[in-house]
C-alpha cells in the first residue's frame, strides 16, 4: 500500500492511497498507474493526475460536448493530447463525425491507456480514428483550413505542454479550422491556477473573435473546479440555435441540454478574475 500526493501548490495537494503503483518511463515523462481505493485506476504524468476511472467522464464530457454541439455539423475533429482516449470516446458519440485525428506526442501514454484503462481508451482503434504521434504544435503547421472542431486536451502548461497555451499556438489552431470551426481547450483551475487560467483565456481572446469560458467540477484536479475555453472566429458561440436532437443519444452523466443552455453563465468571482465586471 502506498500514499501518492500531487502537490497542487506548495501549500496544498491531493493525497490518495493506492493498492499498487506501476511506474513507466517514457521518452518524455514518468507515467504512473495507481490502483486506488477512491478513484479506481489513476493515470499520472510527471506527478500530475490526468485521468481517473471515477471522474474522467466529468472532464471529458465537458471538454468535448459543448464544442461539438455548438458546431453545425462536426465532421472532422482534431484532438491534441488526450492519449488516454477519453476525448475520442466522447467525440465518437456525435453521429456527424467522419474523421477523428488524435495528435499525441507520447506514444507510451496510448500504450499504457490501452493496457490499464480499457473503459476510457476503448474507442482509440475505431476505424474513424487516426492516431498521429507528433508534437501538436508542429502538426498544425501541416494542416490548414481543415478541421471543424479542434479539442486541446493537454496537460498543465509545464514542459512539452507549455507551448499549447501560447498565442502562436492558438493562431495555428485558428488557421487549421475551416469555415464555421470551433476550438475548445482545457484552461486549468480558476481557483488554484489563476495565473495560468487568466493567461490562457487572454491569449485565446487575442486570437479569436468569440471566446467563452465555462466551468465544471473535476474532483481529482486542483481545487476540483476546472475551466474550459471555447472559441471561434466566425461562429457567435453565445447565440447558436442548436437542434435539441443533438443531445439525445450522447448518453452523458454530467453534460446535458439544460447545462448547455447556461454554459457561459459564470459566477461573479470568475467574471471578476476575467475583468468582465
Ligand atoms: N491537472 C491536470 C490537467 C489535465 C487535463 N488534461 C488531462 C488529459 C486527460 N484526457
Tab-separated table of C-alpha atoms and ligand atoms in Angstrom:
chain	number	residue	atom	x	y	z
A	1	UNK	CA	0.000	0.000	0.000
A	2	UNK	CA	1.318	3.466	-0.866
A	3	UNK	CA	0.233	7.062	-0.477
A	4	UNK	CA	0.613	9.284	-3.550
A	5	UNK	CA	0.472	13.088	-3.325
A	6	UNK	CA	0.068	15.536	-6.171
A	7	UNK	CA	1.207	18.931	-4.940
A	8	UNK	CA	-1.362	21.378	-6.299
A	9	UNK	CA	0.649	24.329	-4.977
A	10	UNK	CA	3.389	24.394	-2.371
A	11	UNK	CA	0.710	24.623	0.326
A	12	UNK	CA	-1.928	22.140	-0.718
A	13	UNK	CA	-2.231	18.829	-2.508
A	14	UNK	CA	-4.270	15.723	-3.158
A	15	UNK	CA	-3.208	12.563	-1.342
A	16	UNK	CA	-4.594	9.225	-2.496
A	17	UNK	CA	-3.980	5.759	-1.084
A	18	UNK	CA	-3.140	3.157	-3.706
A	19	UNK	CA	-3.107	-0.624	-3.548
A	20	UNK	CA	-0.486	-0.772	-6.239
A	21	UNK	CA	1.649	1.550	-8.344
A	22	UNK	CA	3.089	0.841	-11.801
A	23	UNK	CA	5.918	3.097	-12.975
A	24	UNK	CA	6.787	3.505	-16.660
A	25	UNK	CA	9.476	5.834	-18.005
A	26	UNK	CA	8.783	7.181	-21.491
A	27	UNK	CA	10.951	9.377	-23.691
A	28	UNK	CA	9.048	12.436	-22.430
A	29	UNK	CA	7.863	11.760	-18.894
A	30	UNK	CA	7.314	9.465	-15.954
A	31	UNK	CA	3.979	7.662	-16.218
A	32	UNK	CA	2.334	6.196	-13.121
A	33	UNK	CA	-0.694	3.954	-12.992
A	34	UNK	CA	-2.137	3.938	-9.491
A	35	UNK	CA	-4.730	1.414	-8.448
A	36	UNK	CA	-6.527	3.463	-5.789
A	37	UNK	CA	-9.321	2.863	-3.314
A	38	UNK	CA	-11.338	6.012	-4.029
A	39	UNK	CA	-10.752	6.873	-7.690
A	40	UNK	CA	-10.216	3.475	-9.291
A	41	UNK	CA	-7.221	3.471	-11.631
A	42	UNK	CA	-5.464	6.817	-11.916
A	43	UNK	CA	-3.124	7.948	-14.703
A	44	UNK	CA	-0.384	10.322	-13.561
A	45	UNK	CA	2.105	12.096	-15.846
A	46	UNK	CA	5.169	13.676	-14.248
A	47	UNK	CA	3.417	13.787	-10.883
A	48	UNK	CA	0.150	15.295	-12.198
A	49	UNK	CA	-3.151	13.419	-12.213
A	50	UNK	CA	-4.559	13.294	-15.754
A	51	UNK	CA	-7.398	10.803	-15.626
A	52	UNK	CA	-9.159	8.700	-13.047
A	53	UNK	CA	-11.694	5.972	-13.659
A	54	UNK	CA	-14.086	7.639	-11.222
A	55	UNK	CA	-14.298	11.180	-12.599
A	56	UNK	CA	-12.942	11.065	-16.164
A	57	UNK	CA	-16.475	11.488	-17.536
A	58	UNK	CA	-16.854	14.835	-15.778
A	59	UNK	CA	-13.801	16.221	-17.542
A	60	UNK	CA	-14.094	14.573	-20.962
A	61	UNK	CA	-17.830	15.246	-21.380
A	62	UNK	CA	-17.412	18.902	-20.510
A	63	UNK	CA	-14.346	19.313	-22.697
A	64	UNK	CA	-15.856	17.676	-25.767
A	65	UNK	CA	-19.654	18.049	-25.979
A	66	UNK	CA	-20.197	21.809	-25.679
A	67	UNK	CA	-17.972	22.487	-28.703
A	68	UNK	CA	-19.342	19.525	-30.648
A	69	UNK	CA	-22.967	20.596	-30.282
A	70	UNK	CA	-22.113	24.227	-30.969
A	71	UNK	CA	-20.701	23.257	-34.385
A	72	UNK	CA	-23.352	22.907	-37.086
A	73	UNK	CA	-22.011	19.610	-38.446
A	74	UNK	CA	-18.734	18.434	-36.908
A	75	UNK	CA	-17.303	16.016	-39.484
A	76	UNK	CA	-13.566	16.483	-38.982
A	77	UNK	CA	-12.267	16.638	-35.443
A	78	UNK	CA	-8.706	17.037	-34.183
A	79	UNK	CA	-7.783	16.213	-30.590
A	80	UNK	CA	-4.405	17.464	-29.417
A	81	UNK	CA	-3.077	15.488	-26.427
A	82	UNK	CA	-5.705	13.190	-24.960
A	83	UNK	CA	-3.686	9.986	-25.356
A	84	UNK	CA	-5.842	8.242	-22.728
A	85	UNK	CA	-8.668	8.174	-25.290
A	86	UNK	CA	-11.372	9.781	-23.121
A	87	UNK	CA	-11.945	12.667	-25.532
A	88	UNK	CA	-12.031	10.285	-28.504
A	89	UNK	CA	-14.685	8.207	-26.723
A	90	UNK	CA	-16.932	11.264	-26.210
A	91	UNK	CA	-16.286	12.696	-29.695
A	92	UNK	CA	-17.421	9.491	-31.380
A	93	UNK	CA	-20.867	9.819	-29.794
A	94	UNK	CA	-21.654	12.535	-32.354
A	95	UNK	CA	-23.145	10.996	-35.465
A	96	UNK	CA	-21.853	13.650	-37.898
A	97	UNK	CA	-18.227	12.700	-37.174
A	98	UNK	CA	-16.351	11.239	-40.155
A	99	UNK	CA	-12.723	11.610	-39.083
A	100	UNK	CA	-11.107	11.953	-35.680
A	101	UNK	CA	-7.398	12.733	-35.663
A	102	UNK	CA	-5.685	12.261	-32.315
A	103	UNK	CA	-2.311	14.001	-32.150
A	104	UNK	CA	-0.431	12.784	-29.068
A	105	UNK	CA	3.264	13.457	-28.542
A	106	UNK	CA	3.928	10.453	-26.304
A	107	UNK	CA	3.015	7.060	-27.773
A	108	UNK	CA	3.675	5.429	-24.408
A	109	UNK	CA	0.613	7.197	-22.935
A	110	UNK	CA	-1.575	5.462	-25.520
A	111	UNK	CA	0.068	2.087	-24.857
A	112	UNK	CA	-0.453	2.476	-21.096
A	113	UNK	CA	-4.050	3.669	-21.533
A	114	UNK	CA	-4.895	0.696	-23.742
A	115	UNK	CA	-3.348	-1.709	-21.274
A	116	UNK	CA	-4.689	-0.331	-17.978
A	117	UNK	CA	-7.690	1.898	-18.832
A	118	UNK	CA	-9.797	-0.058	-21.341
A	119	UNK	CA	-13.067	1.676	-20.385
A	120	UNK	CA	-11.530	5.052	-21.273
A	121	UNK	CA	-9.300	4.126	-24.220
A	122	UNK	CA	-11.659	1.585	-25.794
A	123	UNK	CA	-12.512	3.666	-28.883
A	124	UNK	CA	-8.937	4.518	-29.890
A	125	UNK	CA	-8.895	1.785	-32.571
A	126	UNK	CA	-12.256	2.781	-34.056
A	127	UNK	CA	-11.888	2.946	-37.880
A	128	UNK	CA	-12.823	6.644	-37.784
A	129	UNK	CA	-9.795	7.421	-35.607
A	130	UNK	CA	-6.322	8.167	-36.938
A	131	UNK	CA	-3.574	8.351	-34.328
A	132	UNK	CA	-0.706	10.722	-35.091
A	133	UNK	CA	2.326	10.550	-32.827
A	134	UNK	CA	3.672	14.074	-33.070
A	135	UNK	CA	4.010	17.348	-31.244
A	136	UNK	CA	0.597	19.037	-31.701
A	137	UNK	CA	2.179	22.427	-32.214
A	138	UNK	CA	4.271	21.137	-35.140
A	139	UNK	CA	1.436	19.077	-36.597
A	140	UNK	CA	-0.729	22.179	-37.029
A	141	UNK	CA	1.862	23.641	-39.434
A	142	UNK	CA	0.905	20.908	-41.907
A	143	UNK	CA	-2.890	21.124	-41.690
A	144	UNK	CA	-4.528	24.385	-42.688
A	145	UNK	CA	-8.232	25.125	-43.173
A	146	UNK	CA	-9.231	21.535	-42.463
A	147	UNK	CA	-10.950	20.824	-39.132
A	148	UNK	CA	-14.459	21.598	-37.889
A	149	UNK	CA	-13.608	21.173	-34.216
A	150	UNK	CA	-10.206	21.221	-32.506
A	151	UNK	CA	-10.076	19.959	-28.914
A	152	UNK	CA	-6.997	20.762	-26.855
A	153	UNK	CA	-6.821	18.070	-24.197
A	154	UNK	CA	-3.418	18.999	-22.852
A	155	UNK	CA	-1.664	18.501	-19.560
A	156	UNK	CA	-0.769	21.542	-17.460
A	157	UNK	CA	1.366	24.295	-19.052
A	158	UNK	CA	4.683	22.788	-17.984
A	159	UNK	CA	7.469	21.343	-20.208
A	160	UNK	CA	6.144	19.887	-23.519
A	161	UNK	CA	2.620	21.240	-22.922
A	162	UNK	CA	3.651	24.843	-22.242
A	163	UNK	CA	3.564	25.804	-25.900
A	164	UNK	CA	-0.074	24.647	-26.139
A	165	UNK	CA	-1.127	27.692	-24.076
A	166	UNK	CA	0.679	30.344	-26.149
A	167	UNK	CA	-0.707	32.905	-28.613
A	168	UNK	CA	1.292	31.449	-31.553
A	169	UNK	CA	-0.241	28.056	-30.953
A	170	UNK	CA	-3.821	29.408	-30.803
A	171	UNK	CA	-3.119	31.297	-34.025
A	172	UNK	CA	-2.197	27.993	-35.699
A	173	UNK	CA	-5.356	26.410	-34.283
A	174	UNK	CA	-7.389	29.190	-35.881
A	175	UNK	CA	-5.682	28.633	-39.241
A	176	UNK	CA	-6.323	24.886	-39.080
A	177	UNK	CA	-10.069	25.350	-38.631
A	178	UNK	CA	-12.259	25.579	-41.698
A	179	UNK	CA	-15.244	27.930	-42.004
A	180	UNK	CA	-17.631	27.583	-39.061
A	181	UNK	CA	-14.882	25.963	-36.970
A	182	UNK	CA	-14.846	25.827	-33.176
A	183	UNK	CA	-11.988	25.192	-30.789
A	184	UNK	CA	-12.031	24.270	-27.141
A	185	UNK	CA	-9.185	23.994	-24.645
A	186	UNK	CA	-8.860	22.941	-21.041
A	187	UNK	CA	-7.695	26.103	-19.272
A	188	UNK	CA	-6.800	24.989	-15.739
A	189	UNK	CA	-8.233	25.767	-12.304
A	190	UNK	CA	-9.527	29.304	-11.819
A	191	UNK	CA	-9.044	28.850	-8.073
A	192	UNK	CA	-5.564	27.392	-7.637
A	193	UNK	CA	-4.003	28.199	-11.024
A	194	UNK	CA	-5.443	31.634	-11.549
A	195	UNK	CA	-2.416	32.977	-13.415
A	196	UNK	CA	-2.390	30.115	-15.920
A	197	UNK	CA	-6.161	30.433	-16.296
A	198	UNK	CA	-6.128	34.182	-16.928
A	199	UNK	CA	-3.213	33.985	-19.322
A	200	UNK	CA	-4.702	31.129	-21.356
A	201	UNK	CA	-8.052	32.918	-21.676
A	202	UNK	CA	-6.475	36.233	-22.627
A	203	UNK	CA	-4.233	34.510	-25.203
A	204	UNK	CA	-7.252	32.812	-26.770
A	205	UNK	CA	-9.202	36.104	-26.737
A	206	UNK	CA	-6.366	37.851	-28.535
A	207	UNK	CA	-6.687	35.416	-31.466
A	208	UNK	CA	-10.396	34.619	-31.856
A	209	UNK	CA	-13.412	36.836	-32.470
A	210	UNK	CA	-15.641	34.973	-29.988
A	211	UNK	CA	-14.322	33.453	-26.745
A	212	UNK	CA	-16.392	31.919	-23.948
A	213	UNK	CA	-15.250	30.473	-20.639
A	214	UNK	CA	-17.210	27.817	-18.771
A	215	UNK	CA	-16.659	25.689	-15.673
A	216	UNK	CA	-17.105	22.153	-14.462
A	217	UNK	CA	-16.269	20.025	-11.458
A	218	UNK	CA	-13.390	17.542	-11.648
A	219	UNK	CA	-12.715	16.291	-8.093
A	220	UNK	CA	-9.252	14.881	-8.826
A	221	UNK	CA	-7.940	18.119	-10.417
A	222	UNK	CA	-6.542	21.062	-8.419
A	223	UNK	CA	-9.328	22.640	-6.314
A	224	UNK	CA	-11.918	20.407	-8.010
A	225	UNK	CA	-13.172	23.348	-10.081
A	226	UNK	CA	-11.993	23.299	-13.694
A	227	UNK	CA	-12.221	25.738	-16.592
A	228	UNK	CA	-12.666	25.266	-20.317
A	229	UNK	CA	-12.495	27.900	-23.038
A	230	UNK	CA	-14.373	27.674	-26.316
A	231	UNK	CA	-13.629	29.990	-29.231
A	232	UNK	CA	-14.454	30.622	-32.853
A	233	UNK	CA	-13.573	33.171	-35.453
A	234	UNK	CA	-16.824	33.147	-37.351
A	235	UNK	CA	-19.456	31.487	-35.147
A	236	UNK	CA	-21.090	33.550	-32.416
A	237	UNK	CA	-20.849	30.771	-29.834
A	238	UNK	CA	-23.134	32.683	-27.436
A	239	UNK	CA	-26.063	32.706	-29.856
A	240	UNK	CA	-26.270	29.374	-31.586
A	241	UNK	CA	-29.596	27.743	-32.215
A	242	UNK	CA	-28.802	24.098	-31.526
A	243	UNK	CA	-31.199	21.392	-32.632
A	244	UNK	CA	-32.067	19.653	-29.337
A	245	UNK	CA	-31.993	16.233	-31.043
A	246	UNK	CA	-28.229	16.595	-30.986
A	247	UNK	CA	-28.226	15.873	-27.233
A	248	UNK	CA	-30.412	12.800	-27.423
A	249	UNK	CA	-28.056	9.875	-27.766
A	250	UNK	CA	-24.988	11.275	-26.067
A	251	UNK	CA	-25.620	9.130	-23.032
A	252	UNK	CA	-23.896	11.549	-20.680
A	253	UNK	CA	-23.640	11.606	-16.888
A	254	UNK	CA	-22.577	15.236	-16.467
A	255	UNK	CA	-23.263	17.273	-19.603
A	256	UNK	CA	-26.899	17.943	-20.536
A	257	UNK	CA	-29.158	20.056	-22.679
A	258	UNK	CA	-30.068	22.204	-19.638
A	259	UNK	CA	-26.457	22.673	-18.630
A	260	UNK	CA	-25.646	23.802	-22.179
A	261	UNK	CA	-28.363	26.479	-22.029
A	262	UNK	CA	-26.495	28.318	-19.270
A	263	UNK	CA	-22.987	27.164	-20.155
A	264	UNK	CA	-21.339	30.589	-20.151
A	265	UNK	CA	-23.261	31.894	-17.132
A	266	UNK	CA	-20.281	32.197	-14.836
A	267	UNK	CA	-20.201	33.056	-11.126
A	268	UNK	CA	-19.362	36.657	-10.305
A	269	UNK	CA	-15.885	35.813	-8.979
A	270	UNK	CA	-14.952	34.292	-12.351
A	271	UNK	CA	-16.189	37.388	-14.178
A	272	UNK	CA	-14.072	39.473	-11.811
A	273	UNK	CA	-10.953	37.375	-12.455
A	274	UNK	CA	-11.528	37.831	-16.188
A	275	UNK	CA	-12.127	41.569	-15.813
A	276	UNK	CA	-15.679	41.290	-17.156
A	277	UNK	CA	-17.293	43.134	-14.235
B	1	LIG	N1	-4.051	18.967	-13.860
B	1	LIG	C1	-4.308	18.059	-14.908
B	1	LIG	C2	-4.989	18.661	-16.073
B	1	LIG	C3	-5.065	17.650	-17.149
B	1	LIG	C4	-6.000	17.965	-18.207
B	1	LIG	N2	-5.919	17.035	-19.287
B	1	LIG	C5	-5.944	15.678	-18.968
B	1	LIG	C6	-5.970	14.789	-20.131
B	1	LIG	C7	-6.969	13.714	-19.956
B	1	LIG	N3	-7.507	13.275	-21.165
